[in-house]
Coordinates of C-alpha atoms in Angstrom, one line a residue:
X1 CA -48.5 -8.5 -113.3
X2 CA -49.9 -7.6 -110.1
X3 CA -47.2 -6.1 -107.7
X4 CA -47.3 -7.0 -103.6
X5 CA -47.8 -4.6 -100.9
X6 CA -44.2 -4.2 -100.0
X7 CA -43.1 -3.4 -103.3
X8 CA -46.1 -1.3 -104.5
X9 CA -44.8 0.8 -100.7
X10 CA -41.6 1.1 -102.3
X11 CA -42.6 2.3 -105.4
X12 CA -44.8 5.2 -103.4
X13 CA -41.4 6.0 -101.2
X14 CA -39.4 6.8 -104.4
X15 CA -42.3 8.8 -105.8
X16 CA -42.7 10.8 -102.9
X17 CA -38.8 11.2 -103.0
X18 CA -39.0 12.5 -106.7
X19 CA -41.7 15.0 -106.4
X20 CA -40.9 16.4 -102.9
X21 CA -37.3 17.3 -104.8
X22 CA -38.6 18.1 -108.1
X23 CA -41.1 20.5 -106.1
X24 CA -39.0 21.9 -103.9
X25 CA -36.0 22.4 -106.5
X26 CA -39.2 24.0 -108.9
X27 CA -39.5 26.0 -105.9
X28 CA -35.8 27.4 -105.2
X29 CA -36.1 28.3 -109.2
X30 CA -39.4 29.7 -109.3
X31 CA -38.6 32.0 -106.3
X32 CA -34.5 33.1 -107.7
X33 CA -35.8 34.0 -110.9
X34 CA -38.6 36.0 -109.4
X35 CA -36.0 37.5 -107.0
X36 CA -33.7 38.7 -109.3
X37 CA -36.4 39.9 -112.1
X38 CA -38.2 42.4 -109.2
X39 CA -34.4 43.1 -108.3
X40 CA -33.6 44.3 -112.0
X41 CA -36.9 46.0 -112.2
X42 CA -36.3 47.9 -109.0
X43 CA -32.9 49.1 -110.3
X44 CA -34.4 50.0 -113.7
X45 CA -37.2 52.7 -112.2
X46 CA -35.0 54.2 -110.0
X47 CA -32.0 54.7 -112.8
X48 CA -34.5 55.8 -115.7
X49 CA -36.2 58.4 -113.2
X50 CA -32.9 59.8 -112.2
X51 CA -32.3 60.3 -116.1
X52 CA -35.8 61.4 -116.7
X53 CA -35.1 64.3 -113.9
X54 CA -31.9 65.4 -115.5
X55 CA -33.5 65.4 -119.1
X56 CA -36.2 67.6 -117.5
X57 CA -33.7 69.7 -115.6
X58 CA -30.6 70.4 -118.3
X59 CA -32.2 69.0 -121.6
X60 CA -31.3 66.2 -123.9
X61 CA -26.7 67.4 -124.3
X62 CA -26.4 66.9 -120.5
X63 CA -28.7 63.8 -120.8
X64 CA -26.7 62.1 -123.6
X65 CA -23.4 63.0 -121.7
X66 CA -25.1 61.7 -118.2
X67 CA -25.9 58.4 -120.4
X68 CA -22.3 58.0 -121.5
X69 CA -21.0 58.1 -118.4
X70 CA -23.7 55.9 -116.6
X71 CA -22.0 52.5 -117.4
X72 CA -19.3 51.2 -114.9
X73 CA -16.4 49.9 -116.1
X74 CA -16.8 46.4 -116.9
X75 CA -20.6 46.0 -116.4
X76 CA -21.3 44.8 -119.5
X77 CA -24.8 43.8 -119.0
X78 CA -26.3 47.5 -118.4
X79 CA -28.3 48.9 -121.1
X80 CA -28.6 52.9 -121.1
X81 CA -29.2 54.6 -124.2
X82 CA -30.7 57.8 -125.9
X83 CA -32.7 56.6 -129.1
X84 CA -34.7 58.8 -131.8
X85 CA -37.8 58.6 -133.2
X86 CA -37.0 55.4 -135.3
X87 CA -35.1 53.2 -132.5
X88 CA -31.9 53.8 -133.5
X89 CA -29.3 54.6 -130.6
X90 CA -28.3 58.5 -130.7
X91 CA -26.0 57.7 -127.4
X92 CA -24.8 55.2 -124.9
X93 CA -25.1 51.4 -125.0
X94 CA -27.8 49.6 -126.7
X95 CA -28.3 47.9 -130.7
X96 CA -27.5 50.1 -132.9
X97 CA -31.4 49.8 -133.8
X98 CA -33.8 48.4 -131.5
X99 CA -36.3 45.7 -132.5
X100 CA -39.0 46.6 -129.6
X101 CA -42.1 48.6 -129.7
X102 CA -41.7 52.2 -129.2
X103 CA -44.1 53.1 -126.4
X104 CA -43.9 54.0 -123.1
X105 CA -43.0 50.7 -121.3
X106 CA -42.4 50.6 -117.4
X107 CA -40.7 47.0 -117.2
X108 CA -40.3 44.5 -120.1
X109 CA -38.7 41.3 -120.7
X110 CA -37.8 41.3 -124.1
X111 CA -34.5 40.8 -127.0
X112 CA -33.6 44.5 -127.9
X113 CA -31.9 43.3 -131.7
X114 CA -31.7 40.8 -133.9
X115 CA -27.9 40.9 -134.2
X116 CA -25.4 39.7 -132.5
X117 CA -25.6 38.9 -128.6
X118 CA -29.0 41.1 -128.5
X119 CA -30.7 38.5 -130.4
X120 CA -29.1 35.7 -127.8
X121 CA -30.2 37.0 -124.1
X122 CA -33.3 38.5 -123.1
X123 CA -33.1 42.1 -122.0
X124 CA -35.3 43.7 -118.7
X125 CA -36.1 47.5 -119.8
X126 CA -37.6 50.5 -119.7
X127 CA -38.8 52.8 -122.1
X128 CA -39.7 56.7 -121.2
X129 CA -40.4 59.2 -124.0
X130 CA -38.4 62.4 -123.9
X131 CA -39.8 64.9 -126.5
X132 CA -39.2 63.2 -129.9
X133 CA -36.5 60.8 -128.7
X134 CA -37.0 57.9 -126.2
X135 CA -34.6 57.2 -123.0
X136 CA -33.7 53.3 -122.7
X137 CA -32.8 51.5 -119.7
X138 CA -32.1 47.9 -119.0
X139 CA -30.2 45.1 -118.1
X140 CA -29.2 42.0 -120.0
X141 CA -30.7 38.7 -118.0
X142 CA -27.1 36.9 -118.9
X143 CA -26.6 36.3 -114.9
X144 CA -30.2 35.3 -114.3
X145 CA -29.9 32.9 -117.1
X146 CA -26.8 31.7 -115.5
X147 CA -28.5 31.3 -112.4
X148 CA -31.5 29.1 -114.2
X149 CA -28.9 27.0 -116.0
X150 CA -27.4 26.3 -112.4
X151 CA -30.9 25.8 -110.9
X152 CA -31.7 23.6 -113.9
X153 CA -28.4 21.7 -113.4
X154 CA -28.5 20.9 -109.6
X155 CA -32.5 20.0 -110.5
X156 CA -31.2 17.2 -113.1
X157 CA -28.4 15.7 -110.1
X158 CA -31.2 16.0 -107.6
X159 CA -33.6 14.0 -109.8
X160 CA -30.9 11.4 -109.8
X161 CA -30.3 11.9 -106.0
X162 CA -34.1 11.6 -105.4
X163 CA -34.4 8.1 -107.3
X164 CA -31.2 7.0 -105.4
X165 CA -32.4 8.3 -101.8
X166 CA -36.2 7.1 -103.0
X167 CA -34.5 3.5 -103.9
X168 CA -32.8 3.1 -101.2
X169 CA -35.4 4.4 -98.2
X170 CA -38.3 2.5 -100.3
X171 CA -36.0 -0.7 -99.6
X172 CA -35.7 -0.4 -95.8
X173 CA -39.4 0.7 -95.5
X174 CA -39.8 -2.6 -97.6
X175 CA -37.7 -4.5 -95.2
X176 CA -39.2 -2.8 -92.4
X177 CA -43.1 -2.9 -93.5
X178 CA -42.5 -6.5 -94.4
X179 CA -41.2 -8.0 -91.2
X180 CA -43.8 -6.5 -89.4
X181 CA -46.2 -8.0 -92.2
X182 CA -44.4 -11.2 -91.5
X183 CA -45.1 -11.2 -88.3
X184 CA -49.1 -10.4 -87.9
X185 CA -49.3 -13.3 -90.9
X186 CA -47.1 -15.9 -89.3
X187 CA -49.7 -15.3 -86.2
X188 CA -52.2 -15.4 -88.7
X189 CA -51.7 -18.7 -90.4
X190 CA -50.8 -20.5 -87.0
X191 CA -54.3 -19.6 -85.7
X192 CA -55.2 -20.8 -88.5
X193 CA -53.5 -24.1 -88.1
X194 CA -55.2 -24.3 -84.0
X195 CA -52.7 -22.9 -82.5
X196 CA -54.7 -19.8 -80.8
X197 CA -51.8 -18.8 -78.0
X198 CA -49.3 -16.8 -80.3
X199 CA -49.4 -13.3 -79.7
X200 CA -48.5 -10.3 -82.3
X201 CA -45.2 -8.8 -80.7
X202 CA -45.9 -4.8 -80.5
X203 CA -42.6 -3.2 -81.3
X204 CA -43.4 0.7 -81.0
X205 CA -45.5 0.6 -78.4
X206 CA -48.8 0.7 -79.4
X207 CA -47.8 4.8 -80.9
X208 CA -47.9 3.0 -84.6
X209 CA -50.5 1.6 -87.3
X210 CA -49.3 -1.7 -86.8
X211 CA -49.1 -2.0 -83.3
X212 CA -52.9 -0.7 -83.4
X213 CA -53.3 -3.4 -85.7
X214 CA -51.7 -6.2 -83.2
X215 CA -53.5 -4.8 -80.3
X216 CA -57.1 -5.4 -81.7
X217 CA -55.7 -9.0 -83.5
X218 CA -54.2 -10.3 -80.3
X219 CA -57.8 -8.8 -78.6
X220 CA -59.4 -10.9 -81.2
X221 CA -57.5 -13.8 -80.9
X222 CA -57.4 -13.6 -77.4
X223 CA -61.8 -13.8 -77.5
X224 CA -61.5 -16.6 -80.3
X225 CA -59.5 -18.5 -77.6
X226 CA -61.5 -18.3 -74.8
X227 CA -64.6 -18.9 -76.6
X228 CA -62.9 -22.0 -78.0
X229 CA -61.8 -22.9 -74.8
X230 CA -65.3 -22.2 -73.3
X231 CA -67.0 -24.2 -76.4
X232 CA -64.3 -27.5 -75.1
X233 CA -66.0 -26.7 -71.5
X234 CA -69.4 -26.6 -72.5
X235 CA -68.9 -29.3 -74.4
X236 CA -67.1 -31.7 -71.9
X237 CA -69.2 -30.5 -69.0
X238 CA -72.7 -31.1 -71.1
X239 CA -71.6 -34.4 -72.0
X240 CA -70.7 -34.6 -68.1
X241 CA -73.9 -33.2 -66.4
X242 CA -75.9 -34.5 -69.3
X243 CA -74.7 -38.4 -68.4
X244 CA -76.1 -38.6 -65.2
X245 CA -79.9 -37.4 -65.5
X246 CA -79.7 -39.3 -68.8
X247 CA -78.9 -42.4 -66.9
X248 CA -81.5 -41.5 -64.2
X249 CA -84.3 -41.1 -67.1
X250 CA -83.5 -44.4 -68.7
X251 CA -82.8 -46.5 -65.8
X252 CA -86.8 -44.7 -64.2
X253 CA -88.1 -45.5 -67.9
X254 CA -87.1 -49.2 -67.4
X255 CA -88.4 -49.2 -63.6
X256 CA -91.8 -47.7 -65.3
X257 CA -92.4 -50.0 -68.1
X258 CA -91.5 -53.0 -65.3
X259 CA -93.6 -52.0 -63.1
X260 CA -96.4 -53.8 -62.3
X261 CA -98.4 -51.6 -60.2
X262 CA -100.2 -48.6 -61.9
X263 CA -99.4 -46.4 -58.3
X264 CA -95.7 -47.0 -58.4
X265 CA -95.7 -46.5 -62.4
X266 CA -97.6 -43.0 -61.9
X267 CA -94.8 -42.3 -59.4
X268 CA -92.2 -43.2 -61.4
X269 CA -93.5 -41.1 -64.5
X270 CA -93.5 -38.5 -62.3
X271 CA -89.4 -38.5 -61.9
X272 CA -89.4 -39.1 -65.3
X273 CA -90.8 -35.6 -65.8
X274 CA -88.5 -34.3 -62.8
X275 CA -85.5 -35.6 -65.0
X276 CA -86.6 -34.3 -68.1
X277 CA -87.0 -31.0 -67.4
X278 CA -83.9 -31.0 -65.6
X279 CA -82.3 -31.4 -68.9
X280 CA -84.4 -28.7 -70.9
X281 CA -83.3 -26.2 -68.3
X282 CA -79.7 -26.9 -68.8
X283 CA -80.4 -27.2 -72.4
X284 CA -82.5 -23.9 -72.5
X285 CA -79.8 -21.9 -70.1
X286 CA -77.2 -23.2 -72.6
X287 CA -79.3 -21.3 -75.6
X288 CA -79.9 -18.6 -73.5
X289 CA -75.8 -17.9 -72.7
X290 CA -75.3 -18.3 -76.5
X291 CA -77.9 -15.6 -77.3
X292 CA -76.7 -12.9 -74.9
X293 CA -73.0 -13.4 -76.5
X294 CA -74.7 -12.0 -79.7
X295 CA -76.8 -9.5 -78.7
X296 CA -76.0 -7.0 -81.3
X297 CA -76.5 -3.1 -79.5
X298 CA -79.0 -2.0 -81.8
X299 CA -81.2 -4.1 -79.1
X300 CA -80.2 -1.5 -76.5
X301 CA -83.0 1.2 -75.5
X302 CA -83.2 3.6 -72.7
X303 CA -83.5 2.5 -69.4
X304 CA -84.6 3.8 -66.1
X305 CA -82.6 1.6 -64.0
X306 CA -85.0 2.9 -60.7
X307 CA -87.5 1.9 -62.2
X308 CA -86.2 -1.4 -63.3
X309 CA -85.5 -1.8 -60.1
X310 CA -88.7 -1.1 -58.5
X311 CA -90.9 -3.8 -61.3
X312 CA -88.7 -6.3 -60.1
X313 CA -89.0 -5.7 -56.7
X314 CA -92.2 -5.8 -57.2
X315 CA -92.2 -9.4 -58.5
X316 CA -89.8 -10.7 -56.2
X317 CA -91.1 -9.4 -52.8
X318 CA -93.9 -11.8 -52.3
X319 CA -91.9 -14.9 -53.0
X320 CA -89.3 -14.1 -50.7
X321 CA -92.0 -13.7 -48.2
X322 CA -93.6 -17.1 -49.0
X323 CA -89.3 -18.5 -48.5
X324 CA -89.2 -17.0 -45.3
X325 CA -86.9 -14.5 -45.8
X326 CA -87.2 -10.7 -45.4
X327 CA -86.7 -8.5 -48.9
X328 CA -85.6 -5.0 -48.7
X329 CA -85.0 -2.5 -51.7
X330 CA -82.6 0.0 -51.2
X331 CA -82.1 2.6 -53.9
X332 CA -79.1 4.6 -53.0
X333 CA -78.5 6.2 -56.4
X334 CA -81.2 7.9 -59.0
X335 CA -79.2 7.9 -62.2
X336 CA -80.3 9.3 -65.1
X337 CA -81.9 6.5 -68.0
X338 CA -78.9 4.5 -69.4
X339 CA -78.6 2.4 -73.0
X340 CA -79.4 -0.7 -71.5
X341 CA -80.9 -4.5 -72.7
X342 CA -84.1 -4.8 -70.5
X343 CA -84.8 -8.4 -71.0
X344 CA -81.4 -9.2 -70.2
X345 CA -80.3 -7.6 -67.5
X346 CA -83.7 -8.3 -66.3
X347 CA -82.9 -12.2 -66.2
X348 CA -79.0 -11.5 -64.6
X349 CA -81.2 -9.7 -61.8
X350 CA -83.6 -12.2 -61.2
X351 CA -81.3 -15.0 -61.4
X352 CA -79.5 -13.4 -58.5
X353 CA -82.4 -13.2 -56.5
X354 CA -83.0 -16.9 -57.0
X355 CA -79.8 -17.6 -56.3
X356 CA -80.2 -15.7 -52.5
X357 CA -83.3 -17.2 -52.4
X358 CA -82.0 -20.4 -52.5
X359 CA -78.9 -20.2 -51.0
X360 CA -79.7 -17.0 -49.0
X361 CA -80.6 -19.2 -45.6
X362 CA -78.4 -18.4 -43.1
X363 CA -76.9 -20.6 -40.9
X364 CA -78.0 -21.4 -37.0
X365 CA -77.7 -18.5 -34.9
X366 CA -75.7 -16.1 -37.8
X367 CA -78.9 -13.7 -37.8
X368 CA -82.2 -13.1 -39.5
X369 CA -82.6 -14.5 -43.0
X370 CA -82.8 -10.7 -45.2
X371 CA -82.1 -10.3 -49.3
X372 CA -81.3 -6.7 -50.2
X373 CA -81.8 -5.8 -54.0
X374 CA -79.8 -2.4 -53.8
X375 CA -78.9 0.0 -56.4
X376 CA -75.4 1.7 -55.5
X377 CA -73.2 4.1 -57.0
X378 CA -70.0 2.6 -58.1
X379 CA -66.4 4.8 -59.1
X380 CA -67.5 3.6 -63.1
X381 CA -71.1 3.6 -63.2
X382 CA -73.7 2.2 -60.9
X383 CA -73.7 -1.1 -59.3
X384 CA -77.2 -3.5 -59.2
X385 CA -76.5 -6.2 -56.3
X386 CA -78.0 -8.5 -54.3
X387 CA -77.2 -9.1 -50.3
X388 CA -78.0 -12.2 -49.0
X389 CA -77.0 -13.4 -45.1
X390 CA -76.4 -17.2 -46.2
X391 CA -72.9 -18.8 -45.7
X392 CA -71.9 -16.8 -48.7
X393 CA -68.7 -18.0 -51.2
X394 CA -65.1 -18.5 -49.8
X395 CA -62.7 -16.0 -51.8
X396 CA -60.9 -19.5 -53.1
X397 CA -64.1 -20.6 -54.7
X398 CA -65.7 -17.9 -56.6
X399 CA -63.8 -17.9 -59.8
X400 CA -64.9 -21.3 -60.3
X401 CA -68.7 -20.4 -59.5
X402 CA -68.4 -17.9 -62.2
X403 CA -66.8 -20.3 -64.7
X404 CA -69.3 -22.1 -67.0
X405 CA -70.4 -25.1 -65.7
X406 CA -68.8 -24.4 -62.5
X407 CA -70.2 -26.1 -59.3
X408 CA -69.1 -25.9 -56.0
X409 CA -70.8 -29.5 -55.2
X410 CA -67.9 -31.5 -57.0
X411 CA -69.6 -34.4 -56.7
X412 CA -72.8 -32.2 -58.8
X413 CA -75.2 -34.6 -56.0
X414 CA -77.5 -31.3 -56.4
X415 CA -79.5 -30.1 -58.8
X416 CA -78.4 -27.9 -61.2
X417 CA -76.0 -26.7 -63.9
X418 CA -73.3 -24.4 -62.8
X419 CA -74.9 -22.2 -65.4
X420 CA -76.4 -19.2 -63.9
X421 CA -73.4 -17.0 -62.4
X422 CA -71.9 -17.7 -66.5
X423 CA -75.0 -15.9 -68.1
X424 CA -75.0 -13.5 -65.5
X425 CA -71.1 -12.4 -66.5
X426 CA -72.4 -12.7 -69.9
X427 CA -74.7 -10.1 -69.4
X428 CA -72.7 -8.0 -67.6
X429 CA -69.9 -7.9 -70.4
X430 CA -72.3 -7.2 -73.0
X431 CA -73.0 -3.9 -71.3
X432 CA -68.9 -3.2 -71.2
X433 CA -69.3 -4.3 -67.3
X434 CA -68.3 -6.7 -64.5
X435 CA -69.9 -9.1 -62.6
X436 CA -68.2 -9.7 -59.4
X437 CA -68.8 -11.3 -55.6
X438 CA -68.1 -9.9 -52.4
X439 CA -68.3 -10.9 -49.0
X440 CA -71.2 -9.5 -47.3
X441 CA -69.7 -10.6 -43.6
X442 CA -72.0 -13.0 -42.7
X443 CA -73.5 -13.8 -46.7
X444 CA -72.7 -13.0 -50.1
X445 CA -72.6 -9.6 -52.2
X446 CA -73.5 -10.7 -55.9
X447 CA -73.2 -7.0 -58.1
X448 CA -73.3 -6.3 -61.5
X449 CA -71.0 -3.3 -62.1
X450 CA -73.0 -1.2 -65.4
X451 CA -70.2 1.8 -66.7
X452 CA -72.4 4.7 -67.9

C-alpha cells in the first residue's frame, strides 16, 4: 500500500524524533562513561605512584602497612593490595587470588576473581612490579555501572517519549502541511475546472517553501489567464476586423464577375488584391505575435545595440526623406554588447519607425515634421525610442493602443489591425523589459526599455 505525502511527512517527523533522542541520549552515555573511566584512571596513577615512592623509599613493611591504611572507611569500591609472585593478596584489599595477567599494566578494565562480587563488576587497575611482589591498585566500576543502568533507563523512557513527541508533532505538521496542500490543489483543480482568478493565499510571507511555491503558481496562473483572456480577444477582434474586408472582397468579387466592362473589372481586381493583402498582414502579424511569445533564449546572441542602431538608421533614413520628414539619430549611450534577439527587436524598432512615419505629421503650424531614433540611458538598462512631432497619444488612450487589437479609430474606418504596438510589447517582455509611451510635447515618445 502506497502511503500519501502527509502521512509519509509524519512518519519522517517521528523518525527524526527517535534518532535525534536515541543519538543524543547515546551521546550523554558515551561521554559519562568516558568521563568517569579517565576519572578512575587519573586517581589510579597518582595513588599507585605515591605507593611506588614509599616502596622505593621504606621497603615493602612500611608499604604493606601504607596499603592497610589506604582504604577509607566505608569506600568499599577501592582496590589496594600487595600480591606475591603467584597473585595471591600478601596485604590490603583485593581477591584472595587474582585472575589477571601478571605484567606491568598502567590502566585495565578487567574482573580481578572469579568468586564472589569480583567475578560480578569489572574492576579499573593498575599493576606495578615491586621486586618479586606486585603493587595493585584499582577501583570497582559498581557506580559507573550504576550510572549506565540509569543512562540506559532514562534512554528506554526517552524512546517512549520520542515516539510520543514524534506522534504527536508528525500530526500537526500533517495538519499543517496538508491544509496548505489543500489549498495550492483546491486552486489547482478550479483552474482546472476554467475558473483562472483564484489565487494561492501566502500565509508566511513568501519566507517559506510553500509560499515560494504559491508565488510562482499564482505567477503562472496569472500568465495562463491573460493569455486566455488575450486568446478570447484575438479571437473576438479577428472575427471583428476579419468581417469587414471579408465583406469588402466578396461584395468587389461580385462587382468583378458582373462587370461588363474589362476597364472597370481590371479596377476592381485591383481592390481585390488591396483587400486581400490586407487580411494576410493581419493574418501574418497575428503569427508573428504568436512566435515572439515563444522565443525560447537560446535564440539570444550578442548584440551591439550602436550598431543595431546605426544599420537601421541606415535603412530608414532615406524613406523618411522620400515622406517628408527629417530623420535624426541620436546615440546618447555606448553600452557594452547585450544578449539580445536581433530579428526581433529589429522588427519592434522598425515598426516604430513606421508608425512615426505614418503618424509622425505634425499638425498646421506645431513645427517641422522630425523622427528621432535615439538610444538613451535608462535607471535599468538602456532605452531604444523613437520621437516623432505628430499629435502624439492622449495619456487616456494609450493603454488601449497597446492592447491587442486595440484601435483608436473605434469605428476601425482606417486601415489596419491594432496589432503593431502588441508585438512591440511582446518583444519588449521577452527581453525582461517594457514598452511604454510618453509625451514628447508636441508628438509621441514610443521607447523600449532593455534591462542589462
Amino acid at each position: 500500500m502506497r502511503l500519501s505525502v502527509t502521512a509519509r511527512i509524519a512518519l519522517l517527523a517521528i523518525a527524526l524524533a527517535l534518532v535525534s533522542n536515541l543519538v543524543l541520549v547515546g551521546f550523554v552515555w558515551k561521554w559519562t562513561h568516558d568521563d568517569a573511566i579517565a576519572a578512575t584512571r587519573r586517581e589510579m596513577t597518582e595513588q599507585s605512584d605515591a605507593l611506588l615512592s614509599i616502596w622505593r623509599s621504606d621497603g615493602l613493611r612500611p608499604l604493606a602497612a601504607a596499603v592497610q591504611d589506604a582504604r577509607p572507611p566505608g569506600d568499599v569500591s577501592l582496590v589496594v593490595a600487595v600480591l606475591d609472585a603467584e597473585g595471591r593478596r600478601l596485604a590490603g584489599y583485593a581477591p584472595p587470588r587474582v585472575s589477571v595477567p601478571l605484567r606491568p599494566t598502567r590502566f585495565r578494565v578487567d574482573r580481578l576473581g572469579v568468586t564472589g562480587t569480583w567475578e560480578q563488576h569489572d574492576t579499573g587497575y593498575i599493576l606495578q612490579p615491586i621486586g618479586a611482589n606486585w603493587l595493585l591498585t584499582g577501583r570497582t566500576l559498581d557506580v559507573i555501572e550504576a550510572e549506565q543502568r540509569a543512562i540506559e533507563g532514562a534512554l528506554a523512557l526517552a524512546v517512549t517519549l520520542s515516539l510520543g513527541l514524534g506522534i504527536g508533532a508528525g500530526l500537526v505538521l500533517t495538519r499543517y502541511v496538508g491544509k496548505r496542500l489543500n489549498r495550492i490543489a483546491g486552486v489547482i483543480e478550479a483552474a482546472g475546472e476554467g475558473d483562472l482568478s483564484r489565487r494561492v493565499e501566502m500565509v508566511a510571507g513568501g519566507a517559506d517553501s510553500f509560499d515560494r511555491l504559491a508565488a510562482r503558481l499564482n505567477a503562472m496562473l496569472g500568465k495562463v489567464e491573460r493569455l486566455m483572456t488575450e486568446l478570447r480577444l484575438v479571437t473576438d477582434s479577428l472575427a471583428h476586423d476579419l468581417r469587414s474586408p471579408l465583406a469588402r472582397l466578396r461584395t468587389k468579387t461580385e462587382q468583378a464577375v458582373m462587370a461588363g466592362d474589362p476597364q472597370a473589372r481590371e479596377a476592381m481586381l485591383g481592390g481585390l488584391l488591396v483587400e486581400t493583402d490586407l487580411v494576410m498582414r493581419m493574418l501574418t502579424m497575428v503569427i508573428e505575435i504568436s512566435r515572439s511569445e515563444s522565443v525560447s533564449r537560446d535564440r539570444f546572441t550578442l548584440v551591439d545595440p550602436v550598431a543595431l542602431i546605426e544599420e537601421i538608421a541606415d535603412l530608414y533614413g532615406p524613406v523618411a526623406e522620400e515622406a517628408g520628414l527629417e530623420f535624426l539619430v541620436a546615440i546618447d549611450i555606448a553600452p557594452p554588447p547585450m544578449r539580445l534577439h536581433r530579428e526581433l527587436l529589429s522588427q519592434a524598432v522598425t515598426n516604430l519607425i513606421d508608425n512615426a512615419l505614418k503618424h509622425g505629421v505634425p499638425r498646421q503650424g506645431a513645427g517641422g515634421g522630425v523622427v528621432t531614433l535615439r538610444l538613451a540611458p535608462h535607471p535599468i538598462g538602456i532605452a531604444v525610442q523613437v520621437e516623432d512631432r505628430g499629435p502624439g497619444i492622449a495619456p487616456a488612450d494609450r493603454a488601449e493602443a497597446l492592447r491587442r487589437f486595440g484601435r483608436l479609430d473605434i469605428a476601425r474606418t482606417t486601415p489596419g489591425a491594432g496589432l503593431g504596438m502588441s508585438l512591440i510589447d511582446t518583444v519588449a517582455r521577452l527581453h525582461d523589459g517594457q514598452f511604454e509611451l510618453d509625451d514628447n510635447r508636441p508628438g509621441l515618445i514610443a521607447r523600449v526599455i532593455l534591462p542589462r
